[in-house]
Short mmCIF file of C-alpha atoms in Angstrom, two decimals:
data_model
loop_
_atom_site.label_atom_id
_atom_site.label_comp_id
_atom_site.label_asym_id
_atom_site.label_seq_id
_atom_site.Cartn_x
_atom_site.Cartn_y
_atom_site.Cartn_z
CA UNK A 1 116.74 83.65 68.99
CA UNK A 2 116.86 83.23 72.85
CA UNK A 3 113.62 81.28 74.10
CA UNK A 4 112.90 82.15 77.74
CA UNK A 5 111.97 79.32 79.88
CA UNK A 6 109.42 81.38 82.01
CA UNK A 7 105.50 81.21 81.73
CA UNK A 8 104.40 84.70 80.68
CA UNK A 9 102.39 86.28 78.03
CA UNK A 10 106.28 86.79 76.32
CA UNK A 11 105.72 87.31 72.02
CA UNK A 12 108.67 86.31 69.13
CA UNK A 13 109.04 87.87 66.39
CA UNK A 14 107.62 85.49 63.47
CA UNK A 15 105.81 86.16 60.14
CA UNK A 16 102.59 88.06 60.98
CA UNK A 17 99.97 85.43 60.08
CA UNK A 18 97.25 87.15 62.54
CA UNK A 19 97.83 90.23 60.69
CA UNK A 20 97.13 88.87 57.12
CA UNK A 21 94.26 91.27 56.07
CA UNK A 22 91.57 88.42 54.80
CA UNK A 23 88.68 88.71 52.83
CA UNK A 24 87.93 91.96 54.57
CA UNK A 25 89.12 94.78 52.74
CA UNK A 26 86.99 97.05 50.72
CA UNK A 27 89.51 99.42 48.97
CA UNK A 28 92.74 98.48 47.95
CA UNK A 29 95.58 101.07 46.80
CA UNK A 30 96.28 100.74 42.94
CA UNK A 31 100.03 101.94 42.26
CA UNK A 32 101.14 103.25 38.75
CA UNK A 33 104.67 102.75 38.58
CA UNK A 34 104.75 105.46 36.02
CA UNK A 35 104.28 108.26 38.07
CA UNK A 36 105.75 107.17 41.11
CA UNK A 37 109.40 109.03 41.54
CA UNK A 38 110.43 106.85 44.92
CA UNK A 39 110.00 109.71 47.26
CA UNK A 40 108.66 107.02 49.80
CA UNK A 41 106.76 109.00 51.53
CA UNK A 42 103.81 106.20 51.09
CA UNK A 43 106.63 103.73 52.84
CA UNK A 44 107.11 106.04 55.83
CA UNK A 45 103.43 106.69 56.56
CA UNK A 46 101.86 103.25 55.67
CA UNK A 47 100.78 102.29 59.36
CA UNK A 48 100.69 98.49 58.00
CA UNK A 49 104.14 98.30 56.88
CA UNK A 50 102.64 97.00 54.00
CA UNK A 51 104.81 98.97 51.62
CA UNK A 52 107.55 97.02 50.16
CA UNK A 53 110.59 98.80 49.06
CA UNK A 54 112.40 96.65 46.04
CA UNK A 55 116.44 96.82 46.01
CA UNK A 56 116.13 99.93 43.16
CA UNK A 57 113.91 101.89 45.86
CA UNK A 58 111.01 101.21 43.88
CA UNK A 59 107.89 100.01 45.67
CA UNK A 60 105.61 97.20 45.42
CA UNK A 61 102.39 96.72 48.11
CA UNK A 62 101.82 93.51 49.90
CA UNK A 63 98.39 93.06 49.57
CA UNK A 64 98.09 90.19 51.73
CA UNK A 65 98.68 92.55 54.68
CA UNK A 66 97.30 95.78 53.34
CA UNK A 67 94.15 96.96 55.48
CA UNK A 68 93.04 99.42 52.26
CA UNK A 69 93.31 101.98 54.80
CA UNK A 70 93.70 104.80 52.22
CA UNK A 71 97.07 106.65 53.82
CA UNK A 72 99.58 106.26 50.66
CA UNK A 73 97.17 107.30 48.42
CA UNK A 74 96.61 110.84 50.39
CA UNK A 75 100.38 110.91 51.05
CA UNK A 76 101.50 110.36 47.41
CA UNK A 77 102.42 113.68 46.48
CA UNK A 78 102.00 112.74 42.52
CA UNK A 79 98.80 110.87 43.14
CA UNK A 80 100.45 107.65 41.78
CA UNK A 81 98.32 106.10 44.42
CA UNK A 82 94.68 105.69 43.73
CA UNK A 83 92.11 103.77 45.45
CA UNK A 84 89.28 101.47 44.22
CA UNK A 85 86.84 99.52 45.71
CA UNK A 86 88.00 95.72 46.04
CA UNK A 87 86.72 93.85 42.46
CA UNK A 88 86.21 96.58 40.29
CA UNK A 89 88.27 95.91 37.34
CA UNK A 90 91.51 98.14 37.12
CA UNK B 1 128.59 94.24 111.13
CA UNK B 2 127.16 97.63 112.51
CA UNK B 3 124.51 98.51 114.69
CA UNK B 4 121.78 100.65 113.57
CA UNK B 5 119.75 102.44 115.89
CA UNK B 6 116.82 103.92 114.13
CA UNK B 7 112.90 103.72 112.68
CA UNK B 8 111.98 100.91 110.77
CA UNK B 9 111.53 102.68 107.39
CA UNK B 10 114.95 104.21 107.61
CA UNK B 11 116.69 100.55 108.44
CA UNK B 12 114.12 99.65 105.51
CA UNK B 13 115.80 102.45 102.99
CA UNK B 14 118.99 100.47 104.09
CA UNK B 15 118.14 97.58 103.38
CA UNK B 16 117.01 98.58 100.03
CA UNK B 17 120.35 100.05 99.31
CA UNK B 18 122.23 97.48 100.35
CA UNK B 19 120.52 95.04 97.88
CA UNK B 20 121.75 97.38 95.06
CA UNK B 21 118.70 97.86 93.22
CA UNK B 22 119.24 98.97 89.17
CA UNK B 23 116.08 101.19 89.71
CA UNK B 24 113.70 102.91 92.93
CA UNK B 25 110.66 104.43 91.44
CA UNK B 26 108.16 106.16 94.59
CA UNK B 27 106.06 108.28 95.50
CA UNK B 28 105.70 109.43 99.20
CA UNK B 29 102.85 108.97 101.27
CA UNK B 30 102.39 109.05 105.04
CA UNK B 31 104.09 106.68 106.50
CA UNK B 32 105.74 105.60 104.05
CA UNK B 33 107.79 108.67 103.37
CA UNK B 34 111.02 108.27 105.00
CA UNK B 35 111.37 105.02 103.38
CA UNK B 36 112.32 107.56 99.89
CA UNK B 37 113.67 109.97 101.79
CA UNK B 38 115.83 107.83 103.10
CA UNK B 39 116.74 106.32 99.77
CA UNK B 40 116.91 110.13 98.17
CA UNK B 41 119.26 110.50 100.80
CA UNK B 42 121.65 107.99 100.14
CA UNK B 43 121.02 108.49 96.65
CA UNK B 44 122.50 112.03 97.49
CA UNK B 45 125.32 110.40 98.87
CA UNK B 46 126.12 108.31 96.36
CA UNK B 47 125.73 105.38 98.71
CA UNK B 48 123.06 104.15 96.20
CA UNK B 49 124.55 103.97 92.60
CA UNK B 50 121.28 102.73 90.96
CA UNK B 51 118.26 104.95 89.23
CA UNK B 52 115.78 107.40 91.47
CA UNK B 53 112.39 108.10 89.65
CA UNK B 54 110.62 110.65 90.93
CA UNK B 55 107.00 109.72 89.70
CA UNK B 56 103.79 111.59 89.95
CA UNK B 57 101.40 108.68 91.46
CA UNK B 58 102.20 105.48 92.61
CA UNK B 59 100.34 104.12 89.50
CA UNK B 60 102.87 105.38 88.22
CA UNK B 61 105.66 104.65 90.50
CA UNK B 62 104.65 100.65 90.12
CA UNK B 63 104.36 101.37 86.21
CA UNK B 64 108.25 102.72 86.28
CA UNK B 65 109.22 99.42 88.04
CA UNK B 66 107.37 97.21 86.35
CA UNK B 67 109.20 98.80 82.82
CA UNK B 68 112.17 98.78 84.84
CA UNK B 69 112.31 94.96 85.70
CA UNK B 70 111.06 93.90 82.31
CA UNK B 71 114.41 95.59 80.89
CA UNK B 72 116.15 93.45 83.44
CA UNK B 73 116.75 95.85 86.36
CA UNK B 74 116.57 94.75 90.22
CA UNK B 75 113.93 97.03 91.23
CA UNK B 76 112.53 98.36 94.55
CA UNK B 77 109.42 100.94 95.32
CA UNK B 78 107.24 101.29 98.86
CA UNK B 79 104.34 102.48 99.40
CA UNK B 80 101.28 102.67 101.94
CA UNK B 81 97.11 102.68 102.30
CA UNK B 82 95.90 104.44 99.43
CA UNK B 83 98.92 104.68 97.43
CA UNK B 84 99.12 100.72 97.22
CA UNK B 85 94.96 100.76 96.54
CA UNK B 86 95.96 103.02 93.42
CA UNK B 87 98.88 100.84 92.24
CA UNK B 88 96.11 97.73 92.35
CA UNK B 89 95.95 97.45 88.77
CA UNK B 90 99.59 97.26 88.25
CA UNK B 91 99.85 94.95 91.11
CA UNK B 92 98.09 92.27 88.83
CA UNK B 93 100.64 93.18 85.84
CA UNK B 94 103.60 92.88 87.79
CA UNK B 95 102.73 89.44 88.85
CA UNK B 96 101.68 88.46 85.87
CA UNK B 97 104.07 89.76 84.26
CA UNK B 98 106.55 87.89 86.40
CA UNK B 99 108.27 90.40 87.46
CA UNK B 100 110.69 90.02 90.84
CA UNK B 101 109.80 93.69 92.38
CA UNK B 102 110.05 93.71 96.06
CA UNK B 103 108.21 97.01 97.70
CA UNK B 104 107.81 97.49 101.35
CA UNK B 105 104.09 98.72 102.42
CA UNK B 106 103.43 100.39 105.54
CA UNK B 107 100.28 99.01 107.02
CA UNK B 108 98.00 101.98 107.05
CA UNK B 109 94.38 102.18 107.64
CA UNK B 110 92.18 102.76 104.56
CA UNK B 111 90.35 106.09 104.85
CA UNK B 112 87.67 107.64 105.13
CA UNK B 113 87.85 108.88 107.88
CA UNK B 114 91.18 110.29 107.68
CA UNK B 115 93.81 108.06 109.71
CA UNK B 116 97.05 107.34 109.24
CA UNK B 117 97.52 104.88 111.87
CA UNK B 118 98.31 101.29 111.57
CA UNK B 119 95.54 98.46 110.14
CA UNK B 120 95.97 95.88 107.59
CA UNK B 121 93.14 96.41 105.45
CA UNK B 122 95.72 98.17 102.82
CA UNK B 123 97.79 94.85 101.92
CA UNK B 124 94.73 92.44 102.71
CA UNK B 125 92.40 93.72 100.52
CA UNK B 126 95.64 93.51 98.11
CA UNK B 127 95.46 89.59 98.82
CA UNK B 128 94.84 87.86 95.44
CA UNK B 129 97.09 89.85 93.17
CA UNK B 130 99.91 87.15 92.98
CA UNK B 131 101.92 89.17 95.02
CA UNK B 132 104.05 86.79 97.79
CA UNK B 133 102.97 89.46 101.34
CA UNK B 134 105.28 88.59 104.16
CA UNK B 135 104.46 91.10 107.61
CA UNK B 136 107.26 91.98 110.09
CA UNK B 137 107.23 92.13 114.01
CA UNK B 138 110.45 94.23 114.36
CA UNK B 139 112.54 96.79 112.63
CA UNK B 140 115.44 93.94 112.64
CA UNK B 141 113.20 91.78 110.63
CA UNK B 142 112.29 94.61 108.01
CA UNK B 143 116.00 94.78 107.27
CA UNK B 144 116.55 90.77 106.89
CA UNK B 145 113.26 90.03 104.79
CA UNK B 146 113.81 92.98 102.38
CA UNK B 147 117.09 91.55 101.73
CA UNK B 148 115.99 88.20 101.76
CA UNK B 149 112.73 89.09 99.85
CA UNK B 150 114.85 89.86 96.58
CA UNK B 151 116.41 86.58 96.73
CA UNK B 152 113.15 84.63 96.56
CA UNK B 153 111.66 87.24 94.09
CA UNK B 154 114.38 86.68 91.85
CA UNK B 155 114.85 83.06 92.13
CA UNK B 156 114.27 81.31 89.06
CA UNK B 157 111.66 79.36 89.96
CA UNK B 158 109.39 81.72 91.21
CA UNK B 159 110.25 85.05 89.57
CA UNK B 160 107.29 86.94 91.45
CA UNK B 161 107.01 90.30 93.03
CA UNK B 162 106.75 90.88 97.17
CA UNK B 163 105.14 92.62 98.82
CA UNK B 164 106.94 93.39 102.52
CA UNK B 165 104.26 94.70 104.60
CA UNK B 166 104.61 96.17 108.44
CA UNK B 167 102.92 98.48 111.24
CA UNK B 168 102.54 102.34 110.55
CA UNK B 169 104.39 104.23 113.47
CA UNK B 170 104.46 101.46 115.75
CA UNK B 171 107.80 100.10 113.44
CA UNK B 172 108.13 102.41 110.69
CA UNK B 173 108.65 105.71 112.93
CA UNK B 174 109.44 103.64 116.05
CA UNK B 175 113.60 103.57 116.68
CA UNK B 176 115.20 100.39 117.54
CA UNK B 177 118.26 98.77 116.79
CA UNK B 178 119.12 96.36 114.19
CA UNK B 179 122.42 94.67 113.07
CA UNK B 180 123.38 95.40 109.71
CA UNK B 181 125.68 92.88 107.63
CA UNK B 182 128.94 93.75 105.42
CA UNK B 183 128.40 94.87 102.52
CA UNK B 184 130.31 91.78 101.29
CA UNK B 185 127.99 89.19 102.98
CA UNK B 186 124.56 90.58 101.92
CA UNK B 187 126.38 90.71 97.92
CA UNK B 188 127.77 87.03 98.66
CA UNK B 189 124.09 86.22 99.79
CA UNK B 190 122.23 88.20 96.84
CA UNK B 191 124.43 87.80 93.96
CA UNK B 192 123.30 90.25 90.87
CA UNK B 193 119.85 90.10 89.28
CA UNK B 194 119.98 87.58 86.28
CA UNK B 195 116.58 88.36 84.79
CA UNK B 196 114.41 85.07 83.36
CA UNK B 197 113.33 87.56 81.01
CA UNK B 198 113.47 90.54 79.39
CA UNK B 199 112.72 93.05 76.92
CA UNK B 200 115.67 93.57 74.84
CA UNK B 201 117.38 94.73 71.33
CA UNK B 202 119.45 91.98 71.17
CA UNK B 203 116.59 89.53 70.89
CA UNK B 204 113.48 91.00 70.33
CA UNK B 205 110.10 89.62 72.02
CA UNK B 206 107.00 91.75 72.92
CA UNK B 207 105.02 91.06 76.42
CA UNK B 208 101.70 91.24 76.86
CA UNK B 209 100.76 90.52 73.74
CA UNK B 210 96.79 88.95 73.79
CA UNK B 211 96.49 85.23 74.36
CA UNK B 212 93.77 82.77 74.01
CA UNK B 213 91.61 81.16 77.23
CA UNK B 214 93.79 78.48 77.49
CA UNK B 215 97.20 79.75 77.26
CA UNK B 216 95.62 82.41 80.04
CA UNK B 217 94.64 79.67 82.03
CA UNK B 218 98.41 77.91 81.78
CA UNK B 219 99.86 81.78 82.65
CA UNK B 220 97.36 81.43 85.87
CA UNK B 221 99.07 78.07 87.12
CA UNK B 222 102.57 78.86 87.00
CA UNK B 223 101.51 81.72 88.87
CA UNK B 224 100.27 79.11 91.48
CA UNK B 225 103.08 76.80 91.23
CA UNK B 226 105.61 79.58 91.78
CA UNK B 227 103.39 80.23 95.25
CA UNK B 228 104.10 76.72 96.25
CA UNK B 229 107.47 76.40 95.32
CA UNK B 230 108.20 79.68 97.20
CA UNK B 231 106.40 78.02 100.24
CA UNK B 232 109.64 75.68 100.27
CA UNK B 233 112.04 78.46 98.96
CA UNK B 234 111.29 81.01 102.45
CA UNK B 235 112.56 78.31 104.94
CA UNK B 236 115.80 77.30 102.45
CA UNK B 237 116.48 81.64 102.03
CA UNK B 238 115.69 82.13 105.90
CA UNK B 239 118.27 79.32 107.14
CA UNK B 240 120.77 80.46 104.57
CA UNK B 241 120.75 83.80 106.35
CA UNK B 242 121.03 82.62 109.45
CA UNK B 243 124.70 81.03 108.49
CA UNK B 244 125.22 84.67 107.83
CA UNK B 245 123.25 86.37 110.52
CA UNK B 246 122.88 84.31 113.13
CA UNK B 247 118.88 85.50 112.88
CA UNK B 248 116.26 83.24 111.99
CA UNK B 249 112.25 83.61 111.66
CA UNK B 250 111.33 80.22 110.93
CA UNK B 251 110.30 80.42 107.81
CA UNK B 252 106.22 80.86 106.93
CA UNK B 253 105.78 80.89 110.48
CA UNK B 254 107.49 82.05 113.78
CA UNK B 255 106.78 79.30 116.62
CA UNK B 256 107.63 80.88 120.30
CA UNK B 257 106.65 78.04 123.22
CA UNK B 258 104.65 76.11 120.92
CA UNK B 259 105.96 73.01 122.94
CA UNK B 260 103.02 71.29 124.78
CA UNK B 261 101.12 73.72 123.78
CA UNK B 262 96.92 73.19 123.53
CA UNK B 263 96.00 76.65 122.56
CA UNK B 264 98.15 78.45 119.77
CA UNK B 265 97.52 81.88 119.17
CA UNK B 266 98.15 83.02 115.66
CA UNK B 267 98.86 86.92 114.53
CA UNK B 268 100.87 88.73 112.19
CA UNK B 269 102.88 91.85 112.04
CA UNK B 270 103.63 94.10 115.51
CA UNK B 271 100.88 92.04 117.34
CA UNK B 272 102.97 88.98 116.83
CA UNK B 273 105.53 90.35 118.71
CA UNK B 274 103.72 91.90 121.62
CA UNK B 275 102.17 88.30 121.82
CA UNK B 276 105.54 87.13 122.98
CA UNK B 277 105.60 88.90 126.23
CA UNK B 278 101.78 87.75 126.42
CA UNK B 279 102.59 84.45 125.87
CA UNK B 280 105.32 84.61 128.92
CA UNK B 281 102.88 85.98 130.83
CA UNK B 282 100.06 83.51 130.33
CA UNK B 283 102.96 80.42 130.79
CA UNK B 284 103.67 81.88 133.58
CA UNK B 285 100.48 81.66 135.24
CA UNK B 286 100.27 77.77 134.15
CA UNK B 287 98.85 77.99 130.89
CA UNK B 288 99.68 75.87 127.51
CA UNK B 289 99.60 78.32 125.00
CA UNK B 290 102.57 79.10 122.44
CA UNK B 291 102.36 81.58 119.54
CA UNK B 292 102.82 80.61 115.73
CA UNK B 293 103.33 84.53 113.93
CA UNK B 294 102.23 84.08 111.14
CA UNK B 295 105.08 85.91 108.40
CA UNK B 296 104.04 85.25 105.08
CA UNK B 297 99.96 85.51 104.26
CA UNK B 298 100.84 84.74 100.50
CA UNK B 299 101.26 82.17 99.83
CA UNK B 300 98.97 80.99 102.33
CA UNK B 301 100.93 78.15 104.56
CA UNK B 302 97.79 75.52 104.55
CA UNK B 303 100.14 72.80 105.53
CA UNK B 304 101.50 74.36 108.89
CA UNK B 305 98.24 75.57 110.06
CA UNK B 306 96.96 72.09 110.05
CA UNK B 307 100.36 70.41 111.62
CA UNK B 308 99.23 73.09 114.44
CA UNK B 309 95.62 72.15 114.66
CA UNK B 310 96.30 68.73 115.10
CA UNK B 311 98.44 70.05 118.58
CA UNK B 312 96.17 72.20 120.12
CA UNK B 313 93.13 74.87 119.51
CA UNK B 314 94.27 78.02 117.62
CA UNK B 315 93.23 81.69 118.78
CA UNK B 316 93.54 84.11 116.02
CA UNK B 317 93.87 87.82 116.24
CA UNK B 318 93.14 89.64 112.57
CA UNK B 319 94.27 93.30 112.38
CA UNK B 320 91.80 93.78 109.24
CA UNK B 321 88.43 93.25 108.82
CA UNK B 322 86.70 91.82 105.66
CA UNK B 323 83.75 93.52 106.07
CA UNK B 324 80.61 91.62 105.93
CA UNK B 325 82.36 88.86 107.06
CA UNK B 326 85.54 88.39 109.48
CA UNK B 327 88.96 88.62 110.04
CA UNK B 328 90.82 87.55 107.04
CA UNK B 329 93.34 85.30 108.31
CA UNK B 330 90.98 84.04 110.17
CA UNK B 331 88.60 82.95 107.54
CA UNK B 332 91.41 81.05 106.08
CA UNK B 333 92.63 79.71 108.63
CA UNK B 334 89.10 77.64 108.77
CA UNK B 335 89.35 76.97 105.17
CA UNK B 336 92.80 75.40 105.52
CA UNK B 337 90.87 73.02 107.71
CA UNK B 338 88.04 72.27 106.54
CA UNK B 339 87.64 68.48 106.38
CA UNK B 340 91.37 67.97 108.11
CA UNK B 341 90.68 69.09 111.78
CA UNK B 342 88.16 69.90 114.33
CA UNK B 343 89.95 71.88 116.21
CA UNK B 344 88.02 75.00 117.80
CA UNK B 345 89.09 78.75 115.41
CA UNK B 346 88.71 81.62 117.86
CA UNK B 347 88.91 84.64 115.96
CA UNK B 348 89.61 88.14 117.34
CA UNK B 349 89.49 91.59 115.49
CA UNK B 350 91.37 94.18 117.06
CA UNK B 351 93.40 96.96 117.08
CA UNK B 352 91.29 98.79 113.62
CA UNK B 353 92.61 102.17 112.95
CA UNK B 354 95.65 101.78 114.71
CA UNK B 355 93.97 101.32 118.37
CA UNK B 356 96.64 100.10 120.65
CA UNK B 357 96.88 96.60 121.49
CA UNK B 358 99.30 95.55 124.61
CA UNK B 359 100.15 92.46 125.58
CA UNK B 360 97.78 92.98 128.91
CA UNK B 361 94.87 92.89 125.61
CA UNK B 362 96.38 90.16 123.84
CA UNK B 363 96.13 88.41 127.18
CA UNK B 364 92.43 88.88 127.99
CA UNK B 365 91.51 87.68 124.43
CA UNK B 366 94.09 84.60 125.06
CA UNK B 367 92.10 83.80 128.23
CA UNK B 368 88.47 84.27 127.27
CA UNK B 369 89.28 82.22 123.98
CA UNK B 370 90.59 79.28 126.38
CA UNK B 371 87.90 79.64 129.10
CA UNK B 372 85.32 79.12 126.23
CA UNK B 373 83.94 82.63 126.59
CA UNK B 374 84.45 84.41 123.87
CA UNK B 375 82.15 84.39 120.44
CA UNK B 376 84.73 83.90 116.90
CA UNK B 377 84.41 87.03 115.44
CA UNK B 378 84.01 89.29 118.31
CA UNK B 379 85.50 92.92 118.04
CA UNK B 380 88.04 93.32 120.89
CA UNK B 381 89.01 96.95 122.27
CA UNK B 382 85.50 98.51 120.49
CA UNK B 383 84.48 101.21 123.25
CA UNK B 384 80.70 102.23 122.33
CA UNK B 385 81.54 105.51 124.20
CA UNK B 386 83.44 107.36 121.64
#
């Protein structure tokens, strides 16, 4: 990567470590594999990018970046995609 | 090299297109308008290869250049009065953003009342937006600092927009002649843009992005150290183009019989060049007076006007007014010397919403100021009668 030797308010690329979600989130998306078909329509509309999509198109979610905003689980056609309030036991 | 006999905006489109700009984004306002049309017109001709954005403000027409330059494009707009007071917030971004665009303004009052003649309150009140301002006496002039303008914009040291500001009617729509360079010369004397930065594909980076009080604070000095590196960067550009040209301006300042001199008169813009034949006048009639014209308000040259007070006792004519207080070149002019001089400031407004000023005026202030009898501050030309 090119480093530019001027002083501006210029951002690299780098592992989002401000974006890490924290202690803060109150739901979290619970996935069951079972259902899921790997449409990835959750992938597409997750605004967090927080969707991972494994080699064999199945999905995993990165919960250290996940906001618990609630989108995959209304996208998910087959309701594979539930959410529940952050401690409650799955 | 060609003569060109015309208005000052026109031999500014020229200039523009002889820089080969990537991108022109404007809007038109009175008087700025045949600056674009000239432009459209050559863009018609396909004299200028680059990009023409039509835009629907001149918010907008700064935000098009500032995108523009941050994907690496040498970029060029021009505006006047109220169009530049509703670019002022992209003013700021652009030179923060450190982004070399060069824009001509045409020195229009600020309305109301409706008035489209010449006054600098426009560009003044446009003063602490980073922007470098230089102000032209003569259509020549337009045509050598918009060329030279992109060279210090672009330089990689100070990588900051400017701002090339001059009189409404009395240069833009006034015709006079100006040589023009080769092509070949002005490209051997502005090679292409090689951007410090960029946004680009190839290797990604966002801008703008928030930052914390102190990096802020870091972004706010280079700002400041570009301004003084670019106070030694005008005078290196200027003499370079005078191996070319032949034409020189001096650099921050334009000294005319400042020899022996023990009053200087300081102005900017048209006025500095009707001070000239003033100036003749007043040697004529035995008195030591020069003229320092002042070109470049930003950034401010602190170190010249004290090398003059230490010669002689400056007069200073300000075609702006900062309400509430004085003229604005004025006031700094006293702030550059507080503490280093005791020279005597006599400040002059004049000439407000384009009221004529002739050299027979510029006189009469010259005198009283050097007789002792006129009050710093005073309001020359104002006829209670109107």
């Amino acid at each position: 990567m090119k480093k530019y030797q001027v002083i501006s308010t210029i951002s690299y690329p780098k592992i989002g470590a401000n974006g890490k979600t924290g202690t803060w989130r109150i739901f979290k998306p619970i996935l069951d594999k079972a259902k899921c078909v790997k449409c990835l329509r959750c992938w597409i509309f997750c605004p967090e990018s927080a969707i991972l999509r494994n080699n064999d198109e199945s999905i995993d979610i990165d919960y250290d970046y996940c906001k618990g905003c609630g989108v995959c689980a209304k996208e998910c056609a087959l309701k594979a995609i539930t959410m529940r309030r952050e401690g409650d036991q799955e | 090299m060609t003569i060109m006999i015309d208005t000052g905006n026109y031999i500014a489109a020229k200039a523009a297109v002889m820089a080969k700009p990537d991108v022109v984004a404007a809007y038109p306002i009175t008087p700025q308008t045949t600056v674009v049309e000239g432009i459209a017109k050559y863009y018609s001709t396909g004299e200028y290869a680059g990009e023409y954005i039509c835009v629907e403000s001149e918010h907008s027409a700064m935000s098009a250049c500032i995108g523009a330059s941050a994907a690496g494009a040498r970029t060029f707009t021009a505006t006047s009065s109220h169009g530049l007071l509703l670019m002022h917030e992209m003013l700021h971004w652009a030179a923060l953003a450190r982004l070399p665009i060069v824009m001509c303004n045409i020195n229009r009052v600020v309305g109301p009342g409706w008035n489209i003649w010449a006054d600098q309150n426009d560009s003044i009140s446009q003063r602490d937006t980073g922007w470098i301002q230089f102000y032209c006496s003569i259509n020549q002039e337009i045509f050598d600092t918009v060329i030279q303008a992109f060279k210090l914009a672009e330089h990689k040291q100070i990588l900051l927009p400017v701002m090339i500001n001059y009189d409404a009617f009395v240069l833009s729509h006034t015709t006079m002649p100006a040589d023009i360079p080769d092509q070949k010369d002005i490209d051997h004397f502005l090679p292409r843009y090689e951007p410090q930065w960029k946004l680009d594909v190839h290797n990604p980076t966002t801008f703008g992005n928030i930052i914390l009080p102190q990096a802020y604070f870091k972004v706010r000095k280079a700002m400041q150290d570009a301004h003084e590196h670019a106070k030694k960067m005008i005078p290196k550009i200027n003499a370079e183009w005078e191996t070319i040209t032949g034409r020189s301006y001096g650099g921050l300042f334009e000294e005319y019989r400042c020899e022996h001199a023990e009053h200087i008169l300081i102005a900017s813009g048209a006025l500095g060049a009707e001070s000239k034949i003033a100036i003749n006048r007043l040697r004529e009639k035995g008195m030591k007076i020069g003229l320092a014209r002042l070109r470049v308000f930003r950034p401010f040259p602190t170190e010249e006007i004290i090398r003059y007070a230490e010669q002689a006792d400056l007069i200073v004519i300000d075609r702006n007014i900062s309400i509430g207080n004085e003229g604005a070149m004025c006031t700094e002019i006293k702030a550059a010397l507080y503490e280093k001089s005791d020279a005597q400031v006599t400040g002059f407004v004049a000439g407000l919403g384009g009221t004529d000023v002739t050299y027979k005026d510029i006189e009469k202030m010259c005198t009283q100021a050097v007789q002792g009898k006129a009050k710093s501050g005073a309001w020359y030309g104002l006829k209670e009668d109107v």
